[in-house]
Structure formats: structure tokens, C-alpha cells
mmCIF file of C-alpha atoms and ligand atoms in Angstrom:
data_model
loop_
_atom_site.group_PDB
_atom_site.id
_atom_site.type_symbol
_atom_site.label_atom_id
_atom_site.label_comp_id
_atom_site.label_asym_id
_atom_site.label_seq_id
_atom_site.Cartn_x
_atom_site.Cartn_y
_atom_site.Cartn_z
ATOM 1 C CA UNK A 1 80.107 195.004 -79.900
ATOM 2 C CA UNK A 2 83.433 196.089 -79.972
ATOM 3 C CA UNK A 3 86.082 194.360 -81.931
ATOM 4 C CA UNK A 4 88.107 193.109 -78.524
ATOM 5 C CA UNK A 5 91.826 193.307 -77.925
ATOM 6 C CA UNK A 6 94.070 191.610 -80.426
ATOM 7 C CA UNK A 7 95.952 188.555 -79.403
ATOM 8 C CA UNK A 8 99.490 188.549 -81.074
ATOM 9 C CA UNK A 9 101.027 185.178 -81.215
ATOM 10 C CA UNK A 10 104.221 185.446 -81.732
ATOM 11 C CA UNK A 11 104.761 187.605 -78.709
ATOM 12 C CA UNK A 12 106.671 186.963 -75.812
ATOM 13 C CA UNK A 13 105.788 188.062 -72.359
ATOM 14 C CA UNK A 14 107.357 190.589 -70.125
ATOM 15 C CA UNK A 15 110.186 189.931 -68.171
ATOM 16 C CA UNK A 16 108.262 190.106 -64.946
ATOM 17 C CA UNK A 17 105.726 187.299 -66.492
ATOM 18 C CA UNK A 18 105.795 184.007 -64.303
ATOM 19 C CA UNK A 19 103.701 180.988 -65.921
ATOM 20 C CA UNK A 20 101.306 179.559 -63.429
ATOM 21 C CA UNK A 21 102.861 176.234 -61.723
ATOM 22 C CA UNK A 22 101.516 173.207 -63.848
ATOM 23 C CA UNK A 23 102.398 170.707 -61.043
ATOM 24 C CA UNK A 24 99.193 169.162 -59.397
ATOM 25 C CA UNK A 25 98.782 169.493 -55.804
ATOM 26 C CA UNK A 26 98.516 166.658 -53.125
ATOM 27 C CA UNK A 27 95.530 165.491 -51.238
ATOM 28 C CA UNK A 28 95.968 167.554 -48.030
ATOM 29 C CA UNK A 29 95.710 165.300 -44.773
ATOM 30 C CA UNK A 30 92.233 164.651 -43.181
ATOM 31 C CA UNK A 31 89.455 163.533 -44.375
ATOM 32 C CA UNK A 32 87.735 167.247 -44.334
ATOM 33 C CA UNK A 33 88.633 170.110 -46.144
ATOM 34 C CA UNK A 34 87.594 173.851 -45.384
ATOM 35 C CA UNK A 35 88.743 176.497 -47.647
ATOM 36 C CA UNK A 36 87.322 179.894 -48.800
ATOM 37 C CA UNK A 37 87.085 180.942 -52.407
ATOM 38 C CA UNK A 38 87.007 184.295 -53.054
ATOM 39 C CA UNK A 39 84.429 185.674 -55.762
ATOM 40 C CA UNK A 40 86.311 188.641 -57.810
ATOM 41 C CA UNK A 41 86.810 190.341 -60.894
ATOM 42 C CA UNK A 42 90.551 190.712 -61.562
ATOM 43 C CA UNK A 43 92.258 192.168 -64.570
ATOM 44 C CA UNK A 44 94.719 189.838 -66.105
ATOM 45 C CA UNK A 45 97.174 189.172 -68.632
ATOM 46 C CA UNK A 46 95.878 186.432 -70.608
ATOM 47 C CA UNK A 47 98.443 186.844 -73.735
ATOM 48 C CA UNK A 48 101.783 189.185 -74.129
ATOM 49 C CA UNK A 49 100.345 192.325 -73.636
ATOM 50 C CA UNK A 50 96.594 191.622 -73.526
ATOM 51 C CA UNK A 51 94.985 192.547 -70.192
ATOM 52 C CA UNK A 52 91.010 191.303 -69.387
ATOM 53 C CA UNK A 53 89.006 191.987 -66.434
ATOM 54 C CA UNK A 54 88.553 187.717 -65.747
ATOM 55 C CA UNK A 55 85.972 187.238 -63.608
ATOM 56 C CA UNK A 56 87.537 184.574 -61.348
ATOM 57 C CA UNK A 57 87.921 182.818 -57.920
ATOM 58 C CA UNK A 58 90.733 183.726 -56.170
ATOM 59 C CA UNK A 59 92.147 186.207 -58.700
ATOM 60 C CA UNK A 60 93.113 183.880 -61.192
ATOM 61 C CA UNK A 61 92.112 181.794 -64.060
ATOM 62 C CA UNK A 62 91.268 179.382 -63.179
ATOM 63 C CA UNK A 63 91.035 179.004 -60.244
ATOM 64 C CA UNK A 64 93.104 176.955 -57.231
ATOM 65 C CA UNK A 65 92.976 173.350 -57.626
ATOM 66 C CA UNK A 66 91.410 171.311 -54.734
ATOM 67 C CA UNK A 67 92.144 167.670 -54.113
ATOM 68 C CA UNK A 68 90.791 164.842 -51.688
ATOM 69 C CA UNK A 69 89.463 161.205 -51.661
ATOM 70 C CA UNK A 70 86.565 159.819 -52.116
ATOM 71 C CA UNK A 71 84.903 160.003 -48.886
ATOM 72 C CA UNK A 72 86.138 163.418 -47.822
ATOM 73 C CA UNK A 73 84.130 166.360 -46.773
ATOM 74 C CA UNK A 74 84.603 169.482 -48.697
ATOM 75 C CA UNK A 75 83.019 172.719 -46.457
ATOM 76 C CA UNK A 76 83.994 175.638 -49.233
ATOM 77 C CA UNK A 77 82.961 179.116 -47.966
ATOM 78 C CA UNK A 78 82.171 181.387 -51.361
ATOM 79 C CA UNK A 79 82.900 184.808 -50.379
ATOM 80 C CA UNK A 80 81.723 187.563 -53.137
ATOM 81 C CA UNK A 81 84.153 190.608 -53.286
ATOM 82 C CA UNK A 82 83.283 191.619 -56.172
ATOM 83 C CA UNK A 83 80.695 193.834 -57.906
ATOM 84 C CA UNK A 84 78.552 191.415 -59.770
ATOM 85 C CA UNK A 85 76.262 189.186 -57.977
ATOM 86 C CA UNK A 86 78.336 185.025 -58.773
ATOM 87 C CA UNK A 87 77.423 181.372 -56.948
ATOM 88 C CA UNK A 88 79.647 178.170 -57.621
ATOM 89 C CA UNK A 89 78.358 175.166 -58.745
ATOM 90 C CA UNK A 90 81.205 171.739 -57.658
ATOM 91 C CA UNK A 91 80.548 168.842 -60.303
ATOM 92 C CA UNK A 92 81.569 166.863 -57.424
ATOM 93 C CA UNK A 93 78.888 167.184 -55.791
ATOM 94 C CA UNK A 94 75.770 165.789 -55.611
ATOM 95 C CA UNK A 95 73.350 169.340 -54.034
ATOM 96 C CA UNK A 96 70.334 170.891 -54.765
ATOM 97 C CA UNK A 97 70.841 173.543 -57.756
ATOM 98 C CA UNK A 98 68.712 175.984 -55.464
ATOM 99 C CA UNK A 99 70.464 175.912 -52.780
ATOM 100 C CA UNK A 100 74.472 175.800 -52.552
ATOM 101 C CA UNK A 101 74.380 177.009 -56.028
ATOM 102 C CA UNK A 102 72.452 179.789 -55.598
ATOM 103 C CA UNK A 103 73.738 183.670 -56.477
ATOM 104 C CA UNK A 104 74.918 185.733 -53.653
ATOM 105 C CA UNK A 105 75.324 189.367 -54.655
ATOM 106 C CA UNK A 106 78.354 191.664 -53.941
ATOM 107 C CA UNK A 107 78.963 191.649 -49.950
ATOM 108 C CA UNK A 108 77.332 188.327 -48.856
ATOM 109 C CA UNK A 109 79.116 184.414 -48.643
ATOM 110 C CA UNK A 110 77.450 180.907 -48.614
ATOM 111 C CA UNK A 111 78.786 177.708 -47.515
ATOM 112 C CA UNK A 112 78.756 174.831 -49.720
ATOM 113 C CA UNK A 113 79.435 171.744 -47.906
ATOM 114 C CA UNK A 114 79.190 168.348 -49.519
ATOM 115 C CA UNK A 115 80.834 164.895 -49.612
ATOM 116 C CA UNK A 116 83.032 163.592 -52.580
ATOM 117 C CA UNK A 117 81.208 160.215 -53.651
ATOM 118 C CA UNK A 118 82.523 160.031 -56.890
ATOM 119 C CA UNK A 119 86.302 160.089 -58.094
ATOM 120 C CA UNK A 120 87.397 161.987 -60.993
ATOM 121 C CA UNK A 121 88.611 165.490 -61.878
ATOM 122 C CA UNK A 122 85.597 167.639 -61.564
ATOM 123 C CA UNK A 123 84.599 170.858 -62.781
ATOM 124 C CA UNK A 124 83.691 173.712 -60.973
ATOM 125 C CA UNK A 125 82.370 177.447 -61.873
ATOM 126 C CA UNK A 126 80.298 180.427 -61.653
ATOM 127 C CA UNK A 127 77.096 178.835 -62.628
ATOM 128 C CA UNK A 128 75.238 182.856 -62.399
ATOM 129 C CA UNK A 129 73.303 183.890 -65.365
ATOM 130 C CA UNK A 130 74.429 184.042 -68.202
ATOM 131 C CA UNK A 131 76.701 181.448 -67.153
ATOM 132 C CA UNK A 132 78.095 181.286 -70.440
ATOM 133 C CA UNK A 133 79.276 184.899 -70.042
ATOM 134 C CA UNK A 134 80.383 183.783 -66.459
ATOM 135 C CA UNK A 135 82.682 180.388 -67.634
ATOM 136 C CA UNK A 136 83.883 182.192 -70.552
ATOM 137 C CA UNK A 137 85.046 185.143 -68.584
ATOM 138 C CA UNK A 138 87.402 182.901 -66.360
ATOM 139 C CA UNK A 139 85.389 181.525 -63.410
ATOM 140 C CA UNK A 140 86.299 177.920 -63.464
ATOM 141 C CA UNK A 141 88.400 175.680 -61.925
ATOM 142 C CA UNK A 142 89.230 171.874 -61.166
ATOM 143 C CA UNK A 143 88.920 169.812 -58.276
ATOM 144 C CA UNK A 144 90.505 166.179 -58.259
ATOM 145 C CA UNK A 145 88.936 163.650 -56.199
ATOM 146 C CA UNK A 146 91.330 160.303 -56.333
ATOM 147 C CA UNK A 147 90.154 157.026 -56.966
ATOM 148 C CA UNK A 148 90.833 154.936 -54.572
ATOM 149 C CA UNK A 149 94.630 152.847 -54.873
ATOM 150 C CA UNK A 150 95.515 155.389 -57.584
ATOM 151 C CA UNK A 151 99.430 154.744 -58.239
ATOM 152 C CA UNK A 152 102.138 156.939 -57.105
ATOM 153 C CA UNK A 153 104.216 158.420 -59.886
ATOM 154 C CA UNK A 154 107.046 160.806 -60.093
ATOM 155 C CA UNK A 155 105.223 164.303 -60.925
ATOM 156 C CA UNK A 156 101.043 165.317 -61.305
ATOM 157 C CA UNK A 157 100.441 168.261 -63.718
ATOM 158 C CA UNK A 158 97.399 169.712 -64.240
ATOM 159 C CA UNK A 159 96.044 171.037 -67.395
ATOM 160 C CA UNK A 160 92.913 172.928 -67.709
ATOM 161 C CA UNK A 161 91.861 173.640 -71.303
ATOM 162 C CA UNK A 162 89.734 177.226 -72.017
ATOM 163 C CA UNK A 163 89.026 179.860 -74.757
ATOM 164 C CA UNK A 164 88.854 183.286 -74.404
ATOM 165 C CA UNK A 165 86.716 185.840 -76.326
ATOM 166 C CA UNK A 166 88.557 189.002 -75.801
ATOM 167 C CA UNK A 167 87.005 192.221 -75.214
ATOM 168 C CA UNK A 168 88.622 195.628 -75.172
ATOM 169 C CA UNK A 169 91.979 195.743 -73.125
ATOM 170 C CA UNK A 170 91.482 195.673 -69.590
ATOM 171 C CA UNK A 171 87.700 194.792 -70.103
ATOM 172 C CA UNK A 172 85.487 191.352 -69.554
ATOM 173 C CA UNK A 173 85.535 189.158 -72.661
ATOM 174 C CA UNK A 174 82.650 189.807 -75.137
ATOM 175 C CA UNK A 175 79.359 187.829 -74.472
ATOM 176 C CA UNK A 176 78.419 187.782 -78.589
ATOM 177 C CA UNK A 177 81.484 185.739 -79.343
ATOM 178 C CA UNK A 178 81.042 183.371 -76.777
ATOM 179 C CA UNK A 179 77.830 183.068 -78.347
ATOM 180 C CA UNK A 180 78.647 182.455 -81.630
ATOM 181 C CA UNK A 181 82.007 180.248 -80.316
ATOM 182 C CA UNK A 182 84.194 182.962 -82.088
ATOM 183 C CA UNK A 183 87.342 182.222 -79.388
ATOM 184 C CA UNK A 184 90.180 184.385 -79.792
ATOM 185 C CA UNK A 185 92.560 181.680 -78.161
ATOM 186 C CA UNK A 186 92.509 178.556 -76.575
ATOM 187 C CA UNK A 187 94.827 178.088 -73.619
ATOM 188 C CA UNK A 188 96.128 175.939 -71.367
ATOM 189 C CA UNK A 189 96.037 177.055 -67.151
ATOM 190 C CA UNK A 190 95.233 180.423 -68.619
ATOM 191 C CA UNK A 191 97.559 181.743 -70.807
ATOM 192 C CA UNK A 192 98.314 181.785 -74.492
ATOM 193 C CA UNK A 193 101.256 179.518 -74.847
ATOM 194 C CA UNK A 194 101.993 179.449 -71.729
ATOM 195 C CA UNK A 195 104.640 176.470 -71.632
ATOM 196 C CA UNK A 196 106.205 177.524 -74.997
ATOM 197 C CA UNK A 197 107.216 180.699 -73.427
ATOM 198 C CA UNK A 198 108.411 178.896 -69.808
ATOM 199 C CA UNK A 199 108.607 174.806 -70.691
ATOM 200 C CA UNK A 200 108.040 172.078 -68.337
ATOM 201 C CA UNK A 201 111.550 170.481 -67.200
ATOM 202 C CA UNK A 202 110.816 166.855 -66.660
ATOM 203 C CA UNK A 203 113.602 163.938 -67.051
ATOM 204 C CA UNK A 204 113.444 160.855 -69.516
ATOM 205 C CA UNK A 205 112.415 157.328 -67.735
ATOM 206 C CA UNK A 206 110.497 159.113 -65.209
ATOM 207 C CA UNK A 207 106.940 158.546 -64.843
ATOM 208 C CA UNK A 208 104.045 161.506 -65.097
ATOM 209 C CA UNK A 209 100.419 161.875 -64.898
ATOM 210 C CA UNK A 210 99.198 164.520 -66.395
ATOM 211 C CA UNK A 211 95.360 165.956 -65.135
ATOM 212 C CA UNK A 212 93.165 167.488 -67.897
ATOM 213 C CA UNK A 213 90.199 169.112 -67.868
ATOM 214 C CA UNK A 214 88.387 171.009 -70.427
ATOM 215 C CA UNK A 215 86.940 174.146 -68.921
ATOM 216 C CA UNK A 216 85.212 175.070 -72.237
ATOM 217 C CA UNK A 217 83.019 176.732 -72.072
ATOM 218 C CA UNK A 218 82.421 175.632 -75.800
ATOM 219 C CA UNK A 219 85.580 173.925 -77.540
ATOM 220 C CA UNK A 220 86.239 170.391 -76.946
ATOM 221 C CA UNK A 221 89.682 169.000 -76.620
ATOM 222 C CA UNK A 222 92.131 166.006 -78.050
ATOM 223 C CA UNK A 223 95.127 166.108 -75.491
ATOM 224 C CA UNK A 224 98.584 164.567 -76.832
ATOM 225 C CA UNK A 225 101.762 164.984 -76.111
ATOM 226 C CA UNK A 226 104.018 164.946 -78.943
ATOM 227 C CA UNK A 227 106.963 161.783 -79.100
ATOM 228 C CA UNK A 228 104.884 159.857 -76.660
ATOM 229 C CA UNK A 229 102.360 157.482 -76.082
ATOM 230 C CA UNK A 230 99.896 156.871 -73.153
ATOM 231 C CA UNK A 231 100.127 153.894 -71.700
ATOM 232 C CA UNK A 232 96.977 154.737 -69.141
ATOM 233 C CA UNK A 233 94.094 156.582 -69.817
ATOM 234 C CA UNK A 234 91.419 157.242 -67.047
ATOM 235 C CA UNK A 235 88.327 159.273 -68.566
ATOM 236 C CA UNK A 236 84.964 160.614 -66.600
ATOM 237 C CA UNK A 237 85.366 158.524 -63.690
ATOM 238 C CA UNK A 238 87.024 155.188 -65.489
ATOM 239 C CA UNK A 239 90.119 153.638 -66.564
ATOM 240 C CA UNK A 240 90.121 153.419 -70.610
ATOM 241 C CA UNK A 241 93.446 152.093 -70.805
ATOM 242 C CA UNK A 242 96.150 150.039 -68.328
ATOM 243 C CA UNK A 243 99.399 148.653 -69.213
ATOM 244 C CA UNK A 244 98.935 145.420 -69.501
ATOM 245 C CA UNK A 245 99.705 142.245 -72.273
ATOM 246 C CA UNK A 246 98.233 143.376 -75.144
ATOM 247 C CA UNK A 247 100.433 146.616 -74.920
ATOM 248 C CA UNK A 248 97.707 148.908 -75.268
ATOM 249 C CA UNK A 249 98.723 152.536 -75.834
ATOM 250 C CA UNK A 250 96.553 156.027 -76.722
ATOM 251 C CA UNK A 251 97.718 158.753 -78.500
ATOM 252 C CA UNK A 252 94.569 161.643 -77.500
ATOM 253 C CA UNK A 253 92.241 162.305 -74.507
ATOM 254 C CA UNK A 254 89.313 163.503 -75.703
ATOM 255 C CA UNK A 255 87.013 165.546 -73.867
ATOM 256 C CA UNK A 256 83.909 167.817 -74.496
ATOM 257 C CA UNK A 257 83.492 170.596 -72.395
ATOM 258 C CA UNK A 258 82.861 169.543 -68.397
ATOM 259 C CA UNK A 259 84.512 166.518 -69.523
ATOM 260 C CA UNK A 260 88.086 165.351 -67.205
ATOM 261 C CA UNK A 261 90.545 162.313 -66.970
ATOM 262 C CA UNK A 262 94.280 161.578 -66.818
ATOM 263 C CA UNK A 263 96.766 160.372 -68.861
ATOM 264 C CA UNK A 264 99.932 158.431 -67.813
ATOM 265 C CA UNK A 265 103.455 158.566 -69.623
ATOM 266 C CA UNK A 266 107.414 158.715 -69.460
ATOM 267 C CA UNK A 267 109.834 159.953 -72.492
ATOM 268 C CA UNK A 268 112.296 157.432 -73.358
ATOM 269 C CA UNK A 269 115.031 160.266 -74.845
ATOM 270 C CA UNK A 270 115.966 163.708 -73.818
ATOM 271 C CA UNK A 271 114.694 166.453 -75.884
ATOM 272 C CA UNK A 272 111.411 168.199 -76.488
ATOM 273 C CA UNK A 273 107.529 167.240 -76.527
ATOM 274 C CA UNK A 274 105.321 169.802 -77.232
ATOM 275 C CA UNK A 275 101.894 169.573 -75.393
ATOM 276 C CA UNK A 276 98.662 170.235 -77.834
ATOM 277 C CA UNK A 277 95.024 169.986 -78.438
ATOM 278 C CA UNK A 278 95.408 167.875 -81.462
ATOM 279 C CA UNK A 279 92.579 169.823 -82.485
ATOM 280 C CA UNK A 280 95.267 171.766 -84.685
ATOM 281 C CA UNK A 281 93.711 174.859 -85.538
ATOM 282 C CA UNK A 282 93.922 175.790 -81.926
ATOM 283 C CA UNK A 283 97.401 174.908 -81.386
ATOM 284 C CA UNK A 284 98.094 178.344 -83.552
ATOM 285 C CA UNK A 285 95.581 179.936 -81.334
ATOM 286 C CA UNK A 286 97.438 179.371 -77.923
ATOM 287 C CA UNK A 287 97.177 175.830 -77.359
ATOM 288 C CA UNK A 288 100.660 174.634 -77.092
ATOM 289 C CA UNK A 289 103.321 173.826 -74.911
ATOM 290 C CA UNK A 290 106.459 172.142 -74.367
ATOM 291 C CA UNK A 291 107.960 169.379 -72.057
ATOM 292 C CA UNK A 292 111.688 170.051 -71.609
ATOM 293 C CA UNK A 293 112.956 166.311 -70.991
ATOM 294 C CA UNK A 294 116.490 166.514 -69.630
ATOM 295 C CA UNK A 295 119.200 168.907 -69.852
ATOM 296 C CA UNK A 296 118.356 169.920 -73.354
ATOM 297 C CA UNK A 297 118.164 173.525 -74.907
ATOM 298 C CA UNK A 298 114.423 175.233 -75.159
ATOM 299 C CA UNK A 299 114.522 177.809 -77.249
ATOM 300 C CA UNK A 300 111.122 178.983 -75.665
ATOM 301 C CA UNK A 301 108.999 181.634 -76.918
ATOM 302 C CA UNK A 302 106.540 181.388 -80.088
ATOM 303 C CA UNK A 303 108.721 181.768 -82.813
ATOM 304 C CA UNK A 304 110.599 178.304 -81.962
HETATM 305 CU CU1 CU B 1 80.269 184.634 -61.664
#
């Protein structure tokens, strides 16, 4: 197949570019939520200058984040606008493969209705054959379900961990490499270095939670945030770590593919903590981003 556009690292985007909001949304009110989710291909800048045609929900990569508690009804109306036939498959649910997750083609919509049970941030994607081509082309997304008496903080991001396998400009990533796990880049929310180029601003003292989940569809993932430590680490539906006496602390949240948690944290000086997969080799691949804690300079861009 062809070689696939070239991803240039050191580049800087456009000055148009605007870095997709990290901050985690609220549980809306009510205890049901009905939504539609659009089916389309999109063309997209996943890198300075590099331009895909993502197959995505809603136009983006990936896709909106949903929230409620455990309990809730979700009542999601898939809605294909696009030209290849896609389906959606919630791992928050607990359905019948056949049925909610079944391919609609170009034109049609299903609902997919089903309570949340389970707490946990949840995968969901374009499960249409090959659904390897399908993940790895951008149709993913996360959907948080809190557990129950989770703890207010000051600020929720949300982190969602991909590759990409870059075809030709303006053209779906390349099947073969995702095949043979040949990613061009690994990215958080999307884009290659995405928080280098536009950091974070948080403030030292203050408390965050960041939400990760690793999309895949084939690289795993050791979240850390550089100069800090997590005190509280909740993995695949259960609390691994909480402050407490013996002054626990974790430095990396691992996850395979399909895999989600949170970690908790403050910064106890101003300055900057850069935000990797301490799986390094893909922190030069566009893995890596930077909180901004207090009024400090960030240079910004990839040659800082
Ligand atoms: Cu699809």
C-alpha cells in the first residue's frame, strides 16, 4: 500500500489550530440521557499539516464524551451519514452483539438504549468489520459512568490514548499497518502533541483527576505525569490506590487497549509537568503534553 503521509514532529500547527478541550464534562441532570451520534467520515488534521479522512462520530476523534451514574438510562440514537455502512458497540453496556450493535448502512439509524450497571470509564466504537480498520481510523470514544460517592475535586480531564496509521493526505489510515501495529503516532484526544503545542493551565495545591482511556486499537499505555505522584488510582471498575496511612502513592496507570481508570493528583510548585505514556518510544511519536501549573512561561511547541 502506499507509504502514508509523513508525520513531522517538530512542527507546529497553524495559527487557526485550536486543541480539543481536555476538561471532562459533568454528569448532566436526570437519570436518562438521550443523545444522537452521528456516523461520518470527516477529514482531519491529526498532526501539523497532516490531513486523514477519520472515520468518526460526530466529526471528531474521538468522539464526545458522555457521562452519568450508575443507574442511568442511556437511549443513544446512531445516525449513519456517511458512505460506509458503521454500528457502535458501548462497553457499558450489557446488549446482545446482534442487535444494538449491529451495522446500519449509509442512510438508516438504530437506537441503542441500555442501563449503566457498572461504573467506570468505558469504551465505545465502531465495532463494523474490519473493526480494526474501523477503531484505528478514529471511531472511538469514552463514556464515564461514576461510581457512586466519587469525590469532588477542582478540575476532570480526560485523556484518551490512540495511534494512527497514516495513509495518503486527506485519505483513511492504512489497514496493513494497523495490522502489523506499524503506528505512525500515538496521541492523546487526537492530536500529535497536542498539549505541547497549547498546555494545560492548572494551579499548584489544587486538586485534579485526570480520566484515561486507551482507545488502542493496539498499543497499551503507562500514564504519568512528570514531578508528581498519584495519590489515587481507580483502574477497570476499582480503586487501586487511596490516600490513606501507609502513604501509598503510584507513579503509572497502566492500561491495555479497552482498558480505563483515573488518577488523582495536585503539584506542590509552579512550573511545568509534562503528560506521557511512559512507554517512551511513543512520547517522540506524539505522546506528550504539558501541565502549565501557575503563572509560569510555556514555551509550547515541539522543539521545547
Ligand atoms: Cu465504522
Amino acid at each position: 500500500s502506499a507509504p502514508g503521509a509523513k508525520v513531522d514532529f517538530a512542527a507546529t500547527p497553524g495559527p487557526n489550530w485550536k486543541r480539543r478541550d481536555p476538561i471532562a464534562p459533568a454528569a448532566p441532570a436526570g437519570t436518562t440521557h438521550r443523545l444522537t451520534l452521528d456516523a461520518v467520515e470527516s477529514v482531519v488534521e491529526v498532526a501539523p499539516g497532516v490531513t486523514q479522512e477519520l472515520w468518526t462520530f460526530n466529526g471528531q476523534a474521538p468522539g464526545p464524551v458522555l457521562r452519568g451514574k450508575v443507574g442511568d438510562t442511556f437511549e443513544i440514537t446512531l445516525v449513519n451519514k456517511g458512505k460506509l455502512g458503521h454500528s457502535i458497540d458501548f462497553h457499558a453496556s450489557k446488549v446482545a452483539w446482534n442487535d444494538e450493535m449491529r451495522t446500519i448502512k449509509p442512510g438508516e439509524s438504530l437506537v441503542y438504549k441500555f442501563e449503566a450497571k457498572h461504573s467506570g470509564i468505558f469504551m465505545y466504537h465502531c465495532g463494523t468489520a474490519p473493526a480494526l480498520h474501523h477503531i484505528g481510523n478514529g471511531m472511538f470514544g469514552a463514556i464515564i459512568i461514576d461510581p457512586p460517592g466519587l469525590p469532588a475535586v477542582d478540575q476532570e480531564f480526560f485523556f484518551v490514548q490512540s495511534e494512527y496509521y497514516t495513509g495518503p493526505l486527506g485519505q483513511p489510515g492504512d489497514l496493513t499497518k494497523m495490522q502489523n501495529e506499524a503506528w505512525d503516532a500515538v496521541v492523546f484526544n487526537g492530536y500529535v502533541n497536542q498539549y505541547l503545542h497549547q498546555p494545560i493551565r492548572i494551579e499548584p495545591g489544587k486538586r485534579y483527576r485526570a480520566w484515561v482511556l486507551d482507545a488502542g486499537p493496539s498499543e497499551n499505555s503507562s500514564f504519568h505525569v512528570v514531578g508528581t505522584i498519584f495519590d489515587t488510582m481507580y483502574k477497570e471498575g476499582a480503586y487501586t490506590l487511596r490516600p490513606g496511612d501507609a502513604r501509598g502513592g503510584a507513579q503509572a496507570l497502566d492500561l491495555q487497549p479497552a482498558q480505563g481508570g483515573f488518577v488523582e493528583f495536585s503539584m506542590d510548585e509552579p512550573g511545568l509537568y509534562p503528560i506521557v505514556t511512559h512507554k517512551f518510544a511513543n512520547v517522540g511519536k506524539g505522546a506528550l503534553g504539558l501541565f502549565q501549573a501557575g503563572e509560569v512561561p510555556a514555551a509550547g511547541g515541539a522543539a521545547h
